[in-house]
Amino acid sequence: MPITILPSVLSADFSRLGEEVRAIVAAGADALHLDVMDGHFVPNISFGPDVIKALRSHTDVPFDVHLMIAPVDAYLQAFAEAGAQSIIVHAEAGPHLHRTLQAIRALGCKAGVALNPATPVDAISYVLDAIDIVLVMSVNPGFGGQKFLHAAIDKIRAVRDATLGRAIAIEVDGGVDATTAGAVAEAGATRLVAGSAVFRDGPDGYKTNIDAIRHAALLARGELI
Ligand code: DX5
Ligand code: ZN
């Protein structure tokens, strides 16, 4: 699967989100990653479906909605209607992960499962048929700008082995920048989420920031000469 870069809107300037979305897409974002936090499953609160819906008219790129909320089932429809193309839930986000994944697909979205740093890859062993994306968290969820946890690299490899031969994409989220992108791409991640590393230096720097991450990933895969 090709490398794609998904900027996390969590690190954008919330006072002018529409402009930020247009700027980051113009800078080369392949999709947008939208972090929804409930102050319960994670110790922070971000935004909900109305904000995502308001952003939908600013771009055509896919919306990858990362739900850090529990219990999650009652909110899936609202995020699908807000314009999500993929919805990612945490393995711990409800009592019946398989049912949650089925519900996401029934809403017409790709279904993803996020694995916290402490969550074993085994958590998805028996639901692989219901999964389109596995998101390996390389920080504890809740905040942007945290330090990359290197144990994620081995975990990405383990997910790659567990999903071999299936149409399942591996996404990585947390502390991804030009210095860590190579290792995660080499290990098998193709969907690279990055927040603070892309939304810095103002809009004039966005293209350089995205290009640096993409370049590191492609180099590690031997796709650049
Ligand atoms: C963390 C979020 C991430 C976050 C990443 O809970 O899921 O998407 O925005 O931010 P950086 O790239 O700054 O670690
Ligand atoms: Zn995220």
Short mmCIF file of C-alpha atoms and ligand atoms in Angstrom, two decimals:
data_model
loop_
_atom_site.label_atom_id
_atom_site.label_comp_id
_atom_site.label_asym_id
_atom_site.label_seq_id
_atom_site.Cartn_x
_atom_site.Cartn_y
_atom_site.Cartn_z
CA MET A 1 0.00 0.00 0.00
CA PRO A 2 1.30 3.52 -0.75
CA ILE A 3 2.42 5.86 2.03
CA THR A 4 -0.19 8.45 3.00
CA ILE A 5 0.21 11.36 5.41
CA LEU A 6 -2.73 12.27 7.63
CA PRO A 7 -2.28 15.56 9.50
CA SER A 8 -4.03 15.63 12.87
CA VAL A 9 -6.24 18.69 13.15
CA LEU A 10 -5.74 18.58 16.93
CA SER A 11 -2.56 20.63 16.46
CA ALA A 12 -4.20 23.22 14.17
CA ASP A 13 -5.24 26.72 15.27
CA PHE A 14 -8.79 26.09 16.53
CA SER A 15 -9.75 29.74 16.11
CA ARG A 16 -9.55 29.38 12.31
CA LEU A 17 -10.03 25.69 11.60
CA GLY A 18 -11.52 26.07 8.11
CA GLU A 19 -8.49 28.00 6.87
CA GLU A 20 -6.14 25.54 8.54
CA VAL A 21 -7.82 22.60 6.83
CA ARG A 22 -7.59 24.26 3.42
CA ALA A 23 -3.93 25.14 4.01
CA ILE A 24 -2.90 21.65 5.12
CA VAL A 25 -4.67 20.02 2.18
CA ALA A 26 -3.03 22.46 -0.23
CA ALA A 27 0.29 21.47 1.39
CA GLY A 28 -0.22 17.82 0.40
CA ALA A 29 -2.28 16.08 3.10
CA ASP A 30 -3.71 12.82 1.74
CA ALA A 31 -6.49 12.75 4.35
CA LEU A 32 -7.29 14.48 7.63
CA HIS A 33 -7.13 12.79 11.02
CA LEU A 34 -9.73 14.07 13.47
CA ASP A 35 -9.17 13.32 17.16
CA VAL A 36 -12.34 13.14 19.24
CA MET A 37 -11.79 13.05 23.02
CA ASP A 38 -14.38 12.76 25.75
CA GLY A 39 -12.54 13.64 28.98
CA HIS A 40 -13.39 10.15 30.23
CA PHE A 41 -11.68 7.55 28.09
CA VAL A 42 -8.79 10.00 27.77
CA PRO A 43 -7.93 12.93 30.06
CA ASN A 44 -8.71 15.65 27.52
CA ILE A 45 -11.71 17.02 25.61
CA SER A 46 -11.46 18.08 21.96
CA PHE A 47 -14.40 18.40 19.54
CA GLY A 48 -17.41 16.45 18.33
CA PRO A 49 -19.40 15.71 15.18
CA ASP A 50 -20.66 19.26 14.62
CA VAL A 51 -17.14 20.59 14.22
CA ILE A 52 -16.26 17.77 11.82
CA LYS A 53 -19.42 18.43 9.81
CA ALA A 54 -18.52 22.12 9.59
CA LEU A 55 -15.09 21.21 8.18
CA ARG A 56 -16.51 18.83 5.58
CA SER A 57 -17.32 21.66 3.16
CA HIS A 58 -13.72 22.91 3.21
CA THR A 59 -12.13 19.92 1.47
CA ASP A 60 -12.76 16.69 -0.42
CA VAL A 61 -9.96 14.63 1.19
CA PRO A 62 -11.08 11.66 3.32
CA PHE A 63 -11.82 12.25 7.00
CA ASP A 64 -10.26 9.68 9.33
CA VAL A 65 -12.10 10.02 12.63
CA HIS A 66 -10.25 8.70 15.69
CA LEU A 67 -12.75 8.24 18.51
CA MET A 68 -11.20 8.32 21.97
CA ILE A 69 -14.56 7.95 23.64
CA ALA A 70 -16.25 5.18 25.65
CA PRO A 71 -18.81 3.81 25.40
CA VAL A 72 -18.63 4.63 21.71
CA ASP A 73 -21.56 2.88 20.01
CA ALA A 74 -24.18 5.60 20.52
CA TYR A 75 -22.03 8.14 18.64
CA LEU A 76 -21.01 6.22 15.51
CA GLN A 77 -23.92 7.38 13.37
CA ALA A 78 -23.32 11.04 14.17
CA PHE A 79 -19.73 10.81 12.99
CA ALA A 80 -20.66 8.93 9.83
CA GLU A 81 -23.26 11.61 9.06
CA ALA A 82 -20.70 14.32 9.79
CA GLY A 83 -18.69 13.03 6.82
CA ALA A 84 -16.23 10.43 8.08
CA GLN A 85 -14.79 7.96 5.55
CA SER A 86 -13.11 5.90 8.27
CA ILE A 87 -13.97 5.58 11.95
CA ILE A 88 -11.42 4.21 14.39
CA VAL A 89 -12.42 3.02 17.85
CA HIS A 90 -10.22 1.78 20.66
CA ALA A 91 -10.23 -1.93 21.48
CA GLU A 92 -11.48 -0.93 24.96
CA ALA A 93 -14.27 1.40 23.76
CA GLY A 94 -17.16 -0.92 24.49
CA PRO A 95 -18.14 -4.41 25.58
CA HIS A 96 -18.52 -5.85 22.04
CA LEU A 97 -15.77 -4.75 19.68
CA HIS A 98 -16.98 -6.95 16.82
CA ARG A 99 -20.47 -5.48 16.98
CA THR A 100 -19.03 -1.95 17.00
CA LEU A 101 -16.95 -2.69 13.89
CA GLN A 102 -19.96 -4.16 12.10
CA ALA A 103 -21.93 -1.03 12.95
CA ILE A 104 -19.22 1.20 11.45
CA ARG A 105 -19.23 -0.74 8.18
CA ALA A 106 -23.02 -0.73 8.09
CA LEU A 107 -22.81 3.07 8.16
CA GLY A 108 -20.69 2.93 4.99
CA CYS A 109 -17.35 3.73 6.64
CA LYS A 110 -14.07 1.87 6.89
CA ALA A 111 -13.69 0.34 10.33
CA GLY A 112 -10.53 0.78 12.38
CA VAL A 113 -9.27 -0.43 15.74
CA ALA A 114 -6.76 1.55 17.78
CA LEU A 115 -4.30 -0.23 20.05
CA ASN A 116 -3.06 1.73 23.06
CA PRO A 117 0.61 1.30 23.97
CA ALA A 118 -0.38 -1.30 26.61
CA THR A 119 -2.94 -3.12 24.44
CA PRO A 120 -1.64 -6.39 22.96
CA VAL A 121 -2.01 -7.19 19.27
CA ASP A 122 -4.00 -10.25 20.35
CA ALA A 123 -6.92 -7.90 21.07
CA ILE A 124 -7.78 -8.03 17.35
CA SER A 125 -7.00 -11.69 16.59
CA TYR A 126 -10.61 -12.80 16.31
CA VAL A 127 -12.07 -9.70 14.63
CA LEU A 128 -9.72 -9.36 11.65
CA ASP A 129 -12.52 -10.02 9.17
CA ALA A 130 -14.30 -6.90 10.45
CA ILE A 131 -11.28 -4.56 10.29
CA ASP A 132 -10.05 -2.25 7.52
CA ILE A 133 -7.45 -0.30 9.54
CA VAL A 134 -5.34 -1.05 12.61
CA LEU A 135 -4.09 2.09 14.36
CA VAL A 136 -0.99 1.53 16.45
CA MET A 137 -0.74 4.27 19.08
CA SER A 138 2.85 5.39 19.55
CA VAL A 139 1.88 7.65 22.49
CA ASN A 140 -0.78 7.34 25.16
CA PRO A 141 -3.89 8.93 23.62
CA GLY A 142 -5.10 12.30 24.83
CA PHE A 143 -2.60 14.94 23.74
CA GLY A 144 -0.57 16.06 20.78
CA GLY A 145 3.13 16.76 21.03
CA GLN A 146 4.17 13.74 23.10
CA LYS A 147 7.33 11.73 22.69
CA PHE A 148 7.27 8.75 20.33
CA LEU A 149 7.28 5.40 22.16
CA HIS A 150 9.72 3.12 20.35
CA ALA A 151 7.93 -0.07 21.39
CA ALA A 152 5.41 0.86 18.71
CA ILE A 153 7.86 -0.21 16.02
CA ASP A 154 7.86 -3.86 17.14
CA LYS A 155 4.10 -3.68 17.52
CA ILE A 156 3.67 -2.45 13.94
CA ARG A 157 5.72 -5.44 12.79
CA ALA A 158 3.53 -7.76 14.85
CA VAL A 159 0.38 -6.23 13.36
CA ARG A 160 1.85 -6.61 9.89
CA ASP A 161 2.49 -10.30 10.53
CA ALA A 162 -0.98 -10.79 12.02
CA THR A 163 -2.71 -9.13 9.05
CA LEU A 164 -0.58 -10.56 6.23
CA GLY A 165 -2.57 -11.26 3.08
CA ARG A 166 -5.54 -9.18 4.19
CA ALA A 167 -6.71 -5.78 2.93
CA ILE A 168 -5.95 -4.15 6.27
CA ALA A 169 -3.97 -0.91 6.43
CA ILE A 170 -1.65 -0.12 9.32
CA GLU A 171 -1.82 3.41 10.71
CA VAL A 172 0.47 4.95 13.34
CA ASP A 173 -0.34 7.91 15.56
CA GLY A 174 1.76 9.87 18.04
CA GLY A 175 5.16 11.49 17.82
CA VAL A 176 5.49 10.84 14.10
CA ASP A 177 7.93 13.26 12.49
CA ALA A 178 10.77 13.13 9.97
CA THR A 179 12.99 11.33 12.51
CA THR A 180 10.51 8.52 13.33
CA ALA A 181 8.66 8.16 10.01
CA GLY A 182 11.33 5.96 8.44
CA ALA A 183 11.22 3.33 11.17
CA VAL A 184 7.42 3.10 11.25
CA ALA A 185 7.22 2.87 7.46
CA GLU A 186 9.96 0.23 7.33
CA ALA A 187 8.04 -1.76 9.96
CA GLY A 188 4.89 -1.72 7.85
CA ALA A 189 2.80 1.36 8.63
CA THR A 190 1.43 3.08 5.53
CA ARG A 191 -0.93 5.64 7.09
CA LEU A 192 1.17 8.15 9.02
CA VAL A 193 -0.68 10.53 11.36
CA ALA A 194 1.21 13.64 12.41
CA GLY A 195 0.00 16.63 14.40
CA SER A 196 2.63 18.86 15.96
CA ALA A 197 5.26 17.95 13.34
CA VAL A 198 3.12 19.31 10.49
CA PHE A 199 1.22 22.18 12.14
CA ARG A 200 4.28 24.20 13.05
CA ASP A 201 6.12 27.15 11.52
CA GLY A 202 2.79 28.56 10.27
CA PRO A 203 1.02 27.68 7.01
CA ASP A 204 4.13 28.55 4.98
CA GLY A 205 5.90 25.60 6.57
CA TYR A 206 3.18 22.98 6.14
CA LYS A 207 4.34 21.69 2.76
CA THR A 208 7.95 21.39 3.91
CA ASN A 209 6.80 19.56 7.05
CA ILE A 210 4.62 17.06 5.18
CA ASP A 211 7.26 16.51 2.50
CA ALA A 212 9.91 15.78 5.15
CA ILE A 213 7.80 13.03 6.71
CA ARG A 214 6.84 11.54 3.36
CA HIS A 215 10.45 11.66 2.18
CA ALA A 216 11.70 9.83 5.28
CA ALA A 217 9.04 7.14 4.89
CA LEU A 218 9.65 6.59 1.18
CA LEU A 219 13.42 6.52 1.71
CA ALA A 220 13.06 3.81 4.37
CA ARG A 221 10.97 1.72 1.97
CA GLY A 222 13.57 2.10 -0.74
CA GLU A 223 11.17 4.02 -2.96
CA LEU A 224 13.43 7.02 -3.48
CA ILE A 225 16.74 7.07 -5.25
C1 DX5 B 1 -3.23 11.72 20.44
C2 DX5 B 1 -3.88 11.84 19.09
C3 DX5 B 1 -2.97 12.15 18.00
C4 DX5 B 1 -2.23 13.47 18.14
C5 DX5 B 1 -0.90 13.28 17.50
O1 DX5 B 1 -4.17 11.27 21.34
O2 DX5 B 1 -4.56 10.63 18.78
O3 DX5 B 1 -3.61 12.07 16.74
O4 DX5 B 1 -2.88 14.55 17.56
O5 DX5 B 1 -0.13 14.40 17.73
P1 DX5 B 1 1.45 14.40 17.54
O6 DX5 B 1 1.72 14.07 16.11
O7 DX5 B 1 1.83 15.80 17.91
O8 DX5 B 1 1.99 13.37 18.48
ZN ZN B 2 -5.32 10.36 16.73
#
